[in-house]
Short mmCIF file of C-alpha atoms in Angstrom, two decimals:
data_model
loop_
_atom_site.label_atom_id
_atom_site.label_comp_id
_atom_site.label_asym_id
_atom_site.label_seq_id
_atom_site.Cartn_x
_atom_site.Cartn_y
_atom_site.Cartn_z
CA MET A 1 90.95 121.22 51.46
CA ARG A 2 90.43 117.80 53.59
CA LEU A 3 89.98 114.60 51.76
CA LYS A 4 88.21 111.64 52.82
CA ILE A 5 89.90 108.50 52.39
CA PHE A 6 88.02 105.14 51.77
CA ALA A 7 89.43 102.47 53.99
CA ALA A 8 89.20 98.90 55.15
CA PHE A 9 89.98 97.33 58.48
CA LEU A 10 92.04 94.27 57.90
CA GLY A 11 92.94 91.53 60.17
CA LEU A 12 95.81 89.04 58.93
CA THR A 13 97.64 85.75 59.84
CA THR A 14 100.83 84.64 58.08
CA ALA A 15 100.35 81.62 55.98
CA LEU A 16 102.71 78.45 55.68
CA THR A 17 105.64 80.15 57.44
CA PRO A 18 105.62 82.50 60.40
CA VAL A 19 107.01 85.30 58.00
CA PRO A 20 105.94 88.75 59.31
CA ALA A 21 103.67 91.04 57.24
CA HIS A 22 103.47 94.83 57.08
CA ALA A 23 100.12 96.73 56.55
CA GLY A 24 98.93 98.87 53.82
CA ILE A 25 96.54 102.01 53.51
CA VAL A 26 93.18 100.50 54.65
CA THR A 27 91.31 101.13 57.52
CA GLY A 28 90.77 97.88 58.80
CA ILE A 29 91.89 94.34 57.80
CA VAL A 30 91.75 92.11 60.87
CA SER A 31 93.36 88.70 60.72
CA LEU A 32 95.41 86.17 62.71
CA VAL A 33 98.85 85.69 61.61
CA SER A 34 99.43 82.05 60.98
CA THR A 35 101.76 79.68 59.38
CA VAL A 36 98.78 77.99 57.35
CA ALA A 37 95.10 78.69 57.29
CA ASN A 38 92.55 76.24 58.02
CA ALA A 39 88.86 77.42 58.08
CA VAL A 40 85.61 75.99 59.24
CA GLY A 41 82.54 77.29 61.24
CA VAL A 42 82.65 79.85 63.92
CA SER A 43 81.71 78.84 67.38
CA VAL A 44 80.70 81.23 70.05
CA ALA A 45 83.85 80.20 72.20
CA GLY A 46 86.01 80.67 68.97
CA GLN A 47 84.79 83.96 68.27
CA ALA A 48 85.40 85.26 71.85
CA ILE A 49 89.15 83.70 71.88
CA ILE A 50 90.02 85.33 68.40
CA GLY A 51 88.01 88.68 69.38
CA GLN A 52 90.00 88.98 72.55
CA ALA A 53 93.21 88.00 70.83
CA LEU A 54 92.79 90.65 68.18
CA PHE A 55 91.83 93.32 70.59
CA ALA A 56 95.08 92.81 72.39
CA ALA A 57 96.91 92.60 69.25
CA THR A 58 95.80 95.88 67.85
CA GLY A 59 96.20 98.34 70.42
CA SER A 60 94.60 101.52 69.10
CA ILE A 61 92.74 99.64 66.44
CA GLY A 62 91.13 97.46 69.17
CA ALA A 63 87.87 99.21 69.29
CA ALA A 64 87.16 98.73 65.68
CA LEU A 65 88.36 95.06 65.87
CA ALA A 66 86.15 94.48 68.97
CA SER A 67 82.99 95.66 67.14
CA ALA A 68 83.66 93.89 63.84
CA ALA A 69 81.66 90.74 63.33
CA LEU A 70 84.42 88.16 62.53
CA SER A 71 83.78 86.40 59.29
CA PHE A 72 86.99 84.15 59.73
CA ALA A 73 85.82 80.75 59.98
CA LEU A 74 87.48 78.62 62.59
CA ASN A 75 89.17 75.17 62.04
CA ALA A 76 88.54 71.60 62.68
CA PHE A 77 89.98 72.10 66.24
CA PHE A 78 86.65 73.92 67.01
CA VAL A 79 84.35 71.56 65.83
CA PRO A 80 82.97 69.63 68.94
CA ASP A 81 84.01 66.25 68.84
CA ALA A 82 80.32 64.98 69.46
CA GLN A 83 79.51 66.10 66.05
CA GLN A 84 82.15 63.69 64.54
CA PRO A 85 80.52 60.28 64.39
CA THR A 86 83.06 57.66 63.42
CA PRO A 87 82.36 55.69 60.27
CA GLN A 88 81.67 52.57 62.59
CA GLU A 89 78.76 54.37 63.99
CA THR A 90 76.91 54.37 60.82
CA GLN A 91 77.88 50.84 59.77
CA SER A 92 75.32 48.98 61.95
CA ASN A 93 71.54 48.13 61.55
CA PHE A 94 69.39 49.18 64.20
CA MET A 95 65.71 49.65 65.25
CA LEU A 96 64.54 52.64 67.19
CA GLU A 97 61.17 54.13 67.95
CA GLU A 98 62.39 57.37 66.05
CA ALA A 99 64.73 55.90 63.70
CA PRO A 100 67.54 58.46 62.32
CA ARG A 101 67.18 59.58 58.66
CA PHE A 102 70.69 60.09 56.91
CA TRP A 103 71.69 62.56 54.31
CA ILE A 104 74.57 61.18 52.34
CA SER A 105 76.97 62.45 49.66
CA GLY A 106 80.08 60.93 48.20
CA ARG A 107 81.47 57.59 48.97
CA GLN A 108 80.36 56.05 52.21
CA ARG A 109 79.94 52.48 53.63
CA GLN A 110 76.48 52.66 55.17
CA GLY A 111 74.31 50.67 57.30
CA GLY A 112 71.02 52.24 58.34
CA THR A 113 67.54 51.83 59.73
CA ILE A 114 65.63 48.51 59.58
CA THR A 115 62.51 49.20 57.64
CA PHE A 116 61.12 45.61 57.64
CA ALA A 117 61.97 42.40 59.56
CA GLU A 118 60.16 39.43 59.27
CA VAL A 119 60.58 35.20 59.13
CA SER A 120 58.34 33.54 56.74
CA GLU A 121 58.57 29.73 56.08
CA GLY A 122 62.06 29.45 57.43
CA ARG A 123 63.33 32.37 55.59
CA ILE A 124 64.58 35.84 57.22
CA TYR A 125 63.95 39.03 55.49
CA LYS A 126 65.49 42.22 56.68
CA CYS A 127 65.29 45.50 54.59
CA VAL A 128 67.94 48.26 55.45
CA ALA A 129 67.16 51.89 54.60
CA HIS A 130 70.70 53.60 54.04
CA GLY A 131 69.60 57.20 53.41
CA ASP A 132 67.42 59.81 51.81
CA CYS A 133 69.34 59.96 48.68
CA GLU A 134 70.40 58.10 45.58
CA LEU A 135 72.54 55.14 45.68
CA THR A 136 74.23 55.71 42.35
CA SER A 137 77.01 52.79 42.46
CA ILE A 138 78.00 49.99 44.64
CA GLU A 139 81.74 49.39 45.46
CA ASN A 140 81.32 46.64 47.97
CA TYR A 141 78.88 44.67 50.16
CA TYR A 142 79.41 43.79 53.63
CA LEU A 143 77.87 41.16 55.84
CA ASN A 144 79.03 42.44 59.36
CA ASP A 145 82.73 43.18 58.60
CA LYS A 146 83.30 40.76 55.97
CA ASN A 147 83.26 41.90 52.33
CA VAL A 148 81.25 39.51 50.21
CA SER A 149 80.56 39.22 46.51
CA ILE A 150 77.30 38.57 44.89
CA ASP A 151 76.29 37.14 41.23
CA SER A 152 73.85 38.74 38.85
CA SER A 153 70.93 37.06 40.87
CA GLY A 154 72.03 38.44 44.32
CA ARG A 155 73.26 35.34 45.64
CA VAL A 156 76.39 35.74 48.06
CA GLN A 157 79.23 33.63 46.70
CA ASN A 158 81.51 33.48 49.73
CA SER A 159 81.69 29.81 50.92
CA ALA A 160 81.17 30.93 54.59
CA TYR A 161 77.47 31.84 53.62
CA ARG A 162 76.58 28.55 51.97
CA ASP A 163 74.95 25.52 52.90
CA GLY A 164 77.28 22.91 51.54
CA THR A 165 77.30 24.14 47.67
CA THR A 166 73.95 26.10 47.74
CA GLU A 167 73.82 29.77 48.44
CA LYS A 168 71.78 30.82 51.48
CA TYR A 169 72.28 34.56 51.58
CA PHE A 170 70.77 36.98 49.16
CA LEU A 171 71.36 40.87 48.70
CA GLU A 172 69.39 43.03 46.52
CA SER A 173 69.41 47.01 46.60
CA ARG A 174 67.20 49.81 45.30
CA SER A 175 68.88 53.08 44.05
CA GLY A 176 66.40 55.27 45.98
CA LYS A 177 65.13 57.10 42.97
CA VAL A 178 61.80 59.01 43.66
CA ASN A 179 59.78 56.84 40.97
CA GLN A 180 61.10 53.51 42.32
CA SER A 181 58.61 50.76 42.79
CA ALA A 182 58.13 48.62 46.01
CA MET A 183 60.41 45.69 46.63
CA SER A 184 58.77 43.00 44.60
CA ARG A 185 60.01 39.95 47.00
CA LEU A 186 58.45 41.55 49.96
CA VAL A 187 55.15 42.39 48.10
CA SER A 188 54.89 38.76 46.82
CA ASN A 189 55.49 37.22 50.33
CA PHE A 190 53.87 39.55 52.84
CA PRO A 191 50.29 40.70 52.29
CA GLU A 192 50.86 43.86 54.54
CA TRP A 193 53.66 45.12 52.11
CA THR A 194 51.80 46.51 49.21
CA GLU A 195 52.91 48.39 45.84
CA ASN A 196 52.35 51.51 47.85
CA HIS A 197 55.44 50.66 50.01
CA LYS A 198 57.82 52.49 47.38
CA GLY A 199 60.08 54.01 49.63
CA ALA A 200 60.43 57.02 47.35
CA GLY A 201 63.72 58.80 47.48
CA VAL A 202 65.25 56.36 50.12
CA CYS A 203 67.94 53.72 48.95
CA ASP A 204 67.59 50.28 50.57
CA THR A 205 69.01 46.80 50.56
CA LEU A 206 67.15 43.75 51.30
CA LEU A 207 68.83 40.75 52.80
CA ARG A 208 67.28 37.31 52.56
CA VAL A 209 68.77 34.26 54.48
CA GLY A 210 67.77 30.60 54.24
CA PRO A 211 66.05 28.31 55.03
CA VAL A 212 69.15 26.53 56.24
CA SER A 213 69.64 22.73 57.61
CA ASP A 214 69.53 22.16 61.24
CA ALA A 215 73.09 20.94 60.90
CA LEU A 216 74.53 24.31 59.54
CA ARG A 217 72.26 26.56 61.57
CA SER A 218 74.96 27.13 63.99
CA LYS A 219 77.48 27.91 61.31
CA LEU A 220 75.48 30.23 59.09
CA LEU A 221 73.20 31.90 61.69
CA LYS A 222 75.86 32.66 64.30
CA HIS A 223 75.62 36.53 64.48
CA SER A 224 73.69 38.29 67.03
CA GLY A 225 71.63 40.61 64.72
CA ALA A 226 69.39 43.46 65.46
CA LEU A 227 66.68 40.82 65.18
CA ARG A 228 68.54 38.38 67.45
CA LEU A 229 67.81 35.66 64.82
CA GLY A 230 71.38 35.27 63.92
CA GLU A 231 71.35 37.51 61.01
CA PRO A 232 74.26 39.81 60.15
CA ASP A 233 74.37 43.42 59.70
CA VAL A 234 74.22 44.70 56.08
CA THR A 235 76.37 47.75 54.75
CA VAL A 236 76.88 48.98 51.47
CA ASP A 237 80.17 50.83 50.43
CA GLY A 238 78.97 52.89 47.46
CA TRP A 239 78.56 56.19 46.02
CA TYR A 240 75.70 58.22 47.31
CA GLY A 241 73.82 61.19 46.17
CA ARG A 242 73.71 63.48 43.35
CA TYR A 243 74.95 67.09 43.23
CA TYR A 244 74.59 70.01 40.87
CA ASP A 245 77.80 71.10 39.02
CA PRO A 246 77.64 74.67 37.60
CA ARG A 247 80.71 73.67 35.26
CA ASN A 248 78.19 71.15 33.40
CA ASP A 249 75.50 74.04 33.00
CA SER A 250 75.63 75.89 30.00
CA THR A 251 73.24 78.49 31.51
CA ASN A 252 75.34 79.24 34.50
CA GLY A 253 78.99 79.73 33.26
CA GLY A 254 79.72 76.17 32.21
CA GLU A 255 78.91 73.75 29.27
CA GLY A 256 76.46 70.93 29.38
CA ASP A 257 72.72 70.25 30.07
CA GLU A 258 72.66 70.31 34.08
CA ARG A 259 70.14 72.81 35.47
CA VAL A 260 70.03 73.77 39.01
CA ASP A 261 66.32 73.65 39.16
CA ASP A 262 66.13 70.20 37.78
CA SER A 263 67.75 67.54 40.08
CA THR A 264 67.08 65.11 37.35
CA THR A 265 69.78 66.42 35.16
CA TRP A 266 72.31 66.37 38.10
CA GLY A 267 75.52 64.21 38.07
CA VAL A 268 76.55 61.59 40.35
CA SER A 269 78.18 62.95 43.69
CA TYR A 270 81.94 61.90 43.41
CA GLY A 271 82.79 63.90 46.61
CA ASN A 272 84.20 67.29 45.14
CA ALA A 273 84.16 68.99 48.55
CA ALA A 274 82.90 72.31 47.17
CA LEU A 275 79.97 70.67 45.30
CA VAL A 276 79.04 68.62 48.18
CA ILE A 277 78.92 71.78 50.41
CA ILE A 278 76.57 73.58 47.93
CA GLN A 279 74.53 70.45 47.67
CA HIS A 280 73.85 70.55 51.41
CA ARG A 281 73.02 74.25 51.06
CA LEU A 282 70.53 73.62 48.41
CA ASP A 283 68.82 70.71 50.16
CA PRO A 284 65.29 71.34 50.67
CA GLU A 285 65.50 69.61 54.18
CA ARG A 286 68.93 71.21 55.02
CA PHE A 287 69.72 74.92 54.42
CA ALA A 288 67.10 75.16 51.78
CA ASN A 289 69.02 78.06 50.03
CA SER A 290 67.56 79.21 46.72
CA PRO A 291 69.90 79.00 43.61
CA ASP A 292 69.93 82.79 43.78
CA ASP A 293 71.78 82.62 47.22
CA ILE A 294 74.76 81.15 45.85
CA ASN A 295 78.00 82.94 43.99
CA TRP A 296 78.41 80.58 41.36
CA PRO A 297 81.37 82.06 39.62
CA ASN A 298 82.97 81.34 42.93
CA ILE A 299 81.87 77.66 43.44
CA ILE A 300 83.17 77.07 39.90
CA GLU A 301 86.42 78.24 40.82
CA GLN A 302 86.55 76.43 43.94
CA ALA A 303 85.44 73.23 42.47
CA ASN A 304 88.21 73.42 39.97
CA ILE A 305 90.66 73.79 42.80
CA CYS A 306 89.13 70.53 44.56
CA ASP A 307 89.77 68.70 41.34
CA GLU A 308 93.36 69.51 41.11
CA ILE A 309 95.77 66.58 41.09
CA VAL A 310 98.05 66.57 43.95
CA PHE A 311 101.06 64.05 44.68
CA ASP A 312 102.17 62.45 47.99
CA LYS A 313 105.87 61.61 48.80
CA TYR A 314 105.42 58.21 47.06
CA SER A 315 104.18 59.97 43.96
CA ASN A 316 100.67 58.84 44.29
CA SER A 317 98.14 61.11 42.71
CA ALA A 318 94.79 62.09 44.12
CA PRO A 319 92.11 65.21 43.66
CA ARG A 320 93.29 68.00 46.13
CA TYR A 321 89.70 67.68 48.07
CA ARG A 322 87.27 64.70 48.04
CA ILE A 323 85.04 64.05 50.93
CA GLY A 324 82.32 61.61 51.83
CA ILE A 325 79.90 62.47 54.52
CA THR A 326 76.88 60.98 56.41
CA VAL A 327 74.53 63.70 58.31
CA ASN A 328 71.99 62.46 60.91
CA LYS A 329 69.06 64.73 59.90
CA LYS A 330 67.45 64.25 63.13
CA SER A 331 70.33 65.14 65.55
CA GLU A 332 72.95 67.42 63.58
CA ARG A 333 72.29 70.93 63.09
CA ASN A 334 72.95 72.29 59.53
CA ILE A 335 75.66 74.60 60.62
CA ASP A 336 77.74 71.64 62.40
CA ALA A 337 77.19 69.56 59.57
CA GLU A 338 78.71 72.23 57.19
CA ASN A 339 81.65 72.80 59.54
CA ARG A 340 82.76 69.14 59.31
CA MET A 341 82.63 69.57 55.47
CA LEU A 342 84.56 72.72 55.66
CA SER A 343 87.28 71.45 58.19
CA SER A 344 87.79 68.55 55.73
CA CYS A 345 88.80 70.84 52.80
CA ASP A 346 90.21 73.75 54.99
CA ALA A 347 87.66 76.05 53.79
CA ILE A 348 86.04 79.22 54.94
CA ARG A 349 82.63 80.77 54.23
CA TRP A 350 82.46 83.85 52.30
CA GLN A 351 79.81 86.22 50.90
CA ASN A 352 80.20 88.84 48.02
CA ASP A 353 78.90 92.25 48.12
CA GLU A 354 75.44 90.93 47.30
CA GLY A 355 75.21 88.60 50.28
CA LYS A 356 75.68 85.62 48.05
CA PHE A 357 77.16 82.51 49.77
CA GLY A 358 80.72 81.32 48.53
CA LEU A 359 83.60 79.73 49.97
CA PHE A 360 87.52 79.51 49.80
CA VAL A 361 88.99 75.94 50.03
CA GLY A 362 92.61 75.53 51.54
CA LYS A 363 95.23 76.37 48.84
CA TYR A 364 98.66 77.81 49.80
CA ASP A 365 100.84 77.16 46.89
CA ALA A 366 100.03 80.20 44.67
CA THR A 367 101.41 83.68 45.26
CA PRO A 368 98.28 85.80 46.28
CA ASP A 369 97.10 88.31 43.80
CA LEU A 370 96.79 90.96 46.23
CA VAL A 371 99.82 92.63 47.40
CA LEU A 372 99.99 95.53 49.53
CA THR A 373 103.13 97.86 49.83
CA ASP A 374 104.30 100.74 52.00
CA SER A 375 102.28 103.20 49.84
CA ASP A 376 98.96 101.36 50.65
CA ILE A 377 99.44 101.26 54.51
CA ILE A 378 98.05 103.78 56.87
CA GLU A 379 98.54 102.15 60.25
CA ILE A 380 99.63 98.69 61.33
CA GLU A 381 99.93 97.04 64.84
CA SER A 382 101.08 93.64 65.77
CA ARG A 383 102.14 91.49 68.71
CA ASP A 384 103.62 88.01 69.11
CA GLY A 385 101.53 85.14 70.21
CA GLU A 386 101.92 84.66 74.19
CA ASP A 387 103.26 81.48 75.74
CA GLY A 388 100.50 79.17 77.16
CA GLU A 389 98.05 80.06 74.44
CA ASN A 390 98.17 76.65 72.64
CA LEU A 391 97.92 73.77 75.08
CA PHE A 392 98.71 70.85 72.77
CA THR A 393 102.07 69.82 71.36
CA HIS A 394 100.85 66.82 69.13
CA TYR A 395 97.95 66.36 67.12
CA PHE A 396 96.31 63.09 65.32
CA ALA A 397 94.06 63.28 62.39
CA SER A 398 91.17 60.86 62.45
CA TYR A 399 89.82 59.97 59.15
CA THR A 400 88.20 57.34 56.95
CA GLU A 401 90.51 54.63 55.33
CA PRO A 402 89.05 52.97 52.41
CA SER A 403 91.46 50.13 52.35
CA PHE A 404 90.53 49.13 55.84
CA ASN A 405 86.89 48.45 54.67
CA MET A 406 85.86 52.14 55.31
CA LYS A 407 86.92 52.23 59.07
CA GLY A 408 88.07 55.10 60.87
CA THR A 409 91.79 55.23 61.39
CA GLN A 410 94.35 57.60 62.66
CA SER A 411 97.49 59.32 61.43
CA GLY A 412 100.87 59.48 63.13
CA ALA A 413 101.54 62.40 65.40
CA LEU A 414 102.18 65.80 64.03
CA ALA A 415 104.17 67.89 66.36
CA SER A 416 103.39 71.67 66.42
CA PRO A 417 105.99 74.07 65.13
CA ASP A 418 106.99 75.30 68.33
CA PHE A 419 107.32 72.05 70.27
CA VAL A 420 110.82 71.40 71.92
CA ASP A 421 111.43 67.83 72.65
CA GLY A 422 112.87 67.55 76.28
CA GLU A 423 111.69 71.20 77.31
CA ASP A 424 107.93 70.89 76.64
CA ASP A 425 105.41 68.32 78.19
CA VAL A 426 103.71 66.31 75.64
CA SER A 427 99.95 66.96 75.33
CA THR A 428 98.07 65.30 72.41
CA LYS A 429 94.59 66.15 70.60
CA GLU A 430 92.69 64.16 68.23
CA VAL A 431 91.27 66.08 65.20
CA SER A 432 88.17 64.38 63.83
CA LEU A 433 88.09 64.58 60.04
CA TYR A 434 86.18 61.51 59.00
CA PRO A 435 84.57 62.99 55.81
CA ILE A 436 88.24 62.66 54.46
CA GLN A 437 89.16 59.26 52.74
CA ASN A 438 92.80 59.85 51.81
CA HIS A 439 95.82 59.99 54.07
CA ASN A 440 97.52 62.68 52.03
CA GLN A 441 94.50 65.02 52.20
CA ALA A 442 94.24 64.21 56.00
CA ILE A 443 97.63 65.14 56.56
CA ARG A 444 97.49 68.49 54.50
CA VAL A 445 94.43 69.50 56.39
CA LEU A 446 95.94 68.61 59.92
CA ASN A 447 99.17 70.58 58.92
CA ALA A 448 97.13 73.70 58.00
CA GLY A 449 95.20 73.50 61.13
CA VAL A 450 98.09 72.99 63.56
CA ARG A 451 100.16 75.70 62.00
CA ARG A 452 97.32 78.22 62.44
CA GLN A 453 96.72 77.10 66.00
CA HIS A 454 100.26 77.87 66.58
CA GLU A 455 100.48 81.18 64.83
CA LYS A 456 103.26 83.80 65.92
CA LEU A 457 101.95 86.98 64.80
CA ARG A 458 98.90 88.93 64.53
CA LEU A 459 98.40 92.22 62.74
CA GLY A 460 95.57 94.94 62.66
CA VAL A 461 95.97 96.89 59.63
CA VAL A 462 94.63 100.06 58.10
CA ALA A 463 95.13 100.31 54.51
CA GLY A 464 93.78 102.17 51.66
CA LEU A 465 91.54 101.90 48.70
CA ARG A 466 93.23 98.93 46.95
CA ALA A 467 93.03 96.78 49.97
CA LEU A 468 89.10 96.44 49.30
CA GLU A 469 90.30 93.61 47.22
CA ALA A 470 90.76 91.72 50.58
CA LYS A 471 86.85 91.18 50.45
CA ARG A 472 87.26 88.87 47.56
CA THR A 473 90.19 86.80 48.42
CA ARG A 474 91.53 84.62 51.47
CA PHE A 475 95.41 85.56 51.25
CA LEU A 476 97.34 88.65 50.71
CA ARG A 477 101.10 89.44 50.56
CA LEU A 478 102.52 92.44 52.45
CA ASP A 479 105.63 93.56 50.53
CA VAL A 480 107.23 96.28 52.72
CA THR A 481 110.43 97.63 53.82
CA ASP A 482 110.03 96.17 57.29
CA ALA A 483 111.50 92.62 56.41
CA VAL A 484 110.05 91.27 59.74
CA LEU A 485 106.41 92.10 58.82
CA SER A 486 106.73 91.15 54.97
CA GLY A 487 105.11 88.03 54.00
CA ARG A 488 101.90 86.06 53.11
CA TYR A 489 98.93 86.40 55.43
CA GLU A 490 95.45 85.05 55.78
CA ILE A 491 92.63 87.56 56.08
CA ALA A 492 90.37 87.11 59.09
CA ASN A 493 88.06 90.08 58.53
CA VAL A 494 87.66 93.22 56.53
CA THR A 495 85.68 96.15 57.79
CA ASP A 496 84.82 99.31 55.64
CA SER A 497 85.46 102.80 57.01
CA TYR A 498 84.67 106.35 55.59
CA ASP A 499 86.35 108.20 58.39
CA GLY A 500 88.23 111.34 57.18
#
């Protein structure tokens, strides 16, 4: 009697070290073999490159690979630089006919759009809208690039902003809650500014200047400013936005009073990468996904991984993945914004059997739960990466540095694993990871991406029923008699087959 074997087509890439792998019984896992996996969006160009590589790598399996819809999310190297604004680009105040609107989550130093600017009785008033979100707490105020302190009344205390002993600069911020009131100082001083100007859901900061004496005018009003009146730019370094955390919801696998359908119960966004990505998915002006579209058990698991504490070489500790991001709602596509978030925690998108959205952030120190042996494998083919496929030898991570006033900075050069000094021409690439605000995290993500880009082995595997678990994980281990192929791999794609 002829038995029909259920199988899945698998694509594999080695993780962490270019260790070879062996295939088990499953019609089709398709993956790139890479030293470390870094995942993020899928561009058309990226799909074509990987599709061709897999086709060439798998020989007789190539037809199945070519027809498979690649689910592997590419890393930060495929995210267009045009979609990676530097922090400095959002730290200025500007007036445009169609001013940008910003979606912000996590810690950011943010300028914004001038919503009101006027001079009255020698005083300058300028109101800056930071974003369509709640400003939950403030770390620092900046006038231009100078960090300033204020007292309980909003008076700027720095001597550079005083007229003698008298404070002449004042700052006050609104949190951006939906039920906030109009700014009282504008209502009382300008008839056209009424109680209806609430700015519901928009956090903003009002700068007041002067009046100052003629003798000190050139000192205090020496900046050009958007109004050309000498006023400085205003930026606020703080924690923006709230997000839903299923771990704090007793009705959704956690403990607590948060509810996904009641944003007033959500906690402060402290930048947990998995939760920021899901917040972006749920936002009604972004992806607008229903809560029923999200794989919440998966998100709980990934949020816990993001909160794990890691240590750098100096024994400094930090959560594994924290991000802070500003998205221009008028110009940046949802998918591009999400790609930036995914790239910053080395994550890939994932859907379960019910089509619910989930993700896997990058974590490589655990032994994969899924292990395939010789008894699982029906067919496997592989090839080594070809010379000339990777054009760059050195990579730099561009990220945000809080100790540099939340400015963009760049890491040292990371050489590719196959670079030979004296033999290879040096060719560098900048990898934009500005949502990252920790040097250790930036280097970990950069290292993962570089090693994936320079993978040495790619496999097409046909394996049996047990390999279906590859649909629910990111890595697997091949433990086979062929020592060259044994090792840990990243899964690029899984395709089911019921062929006899």
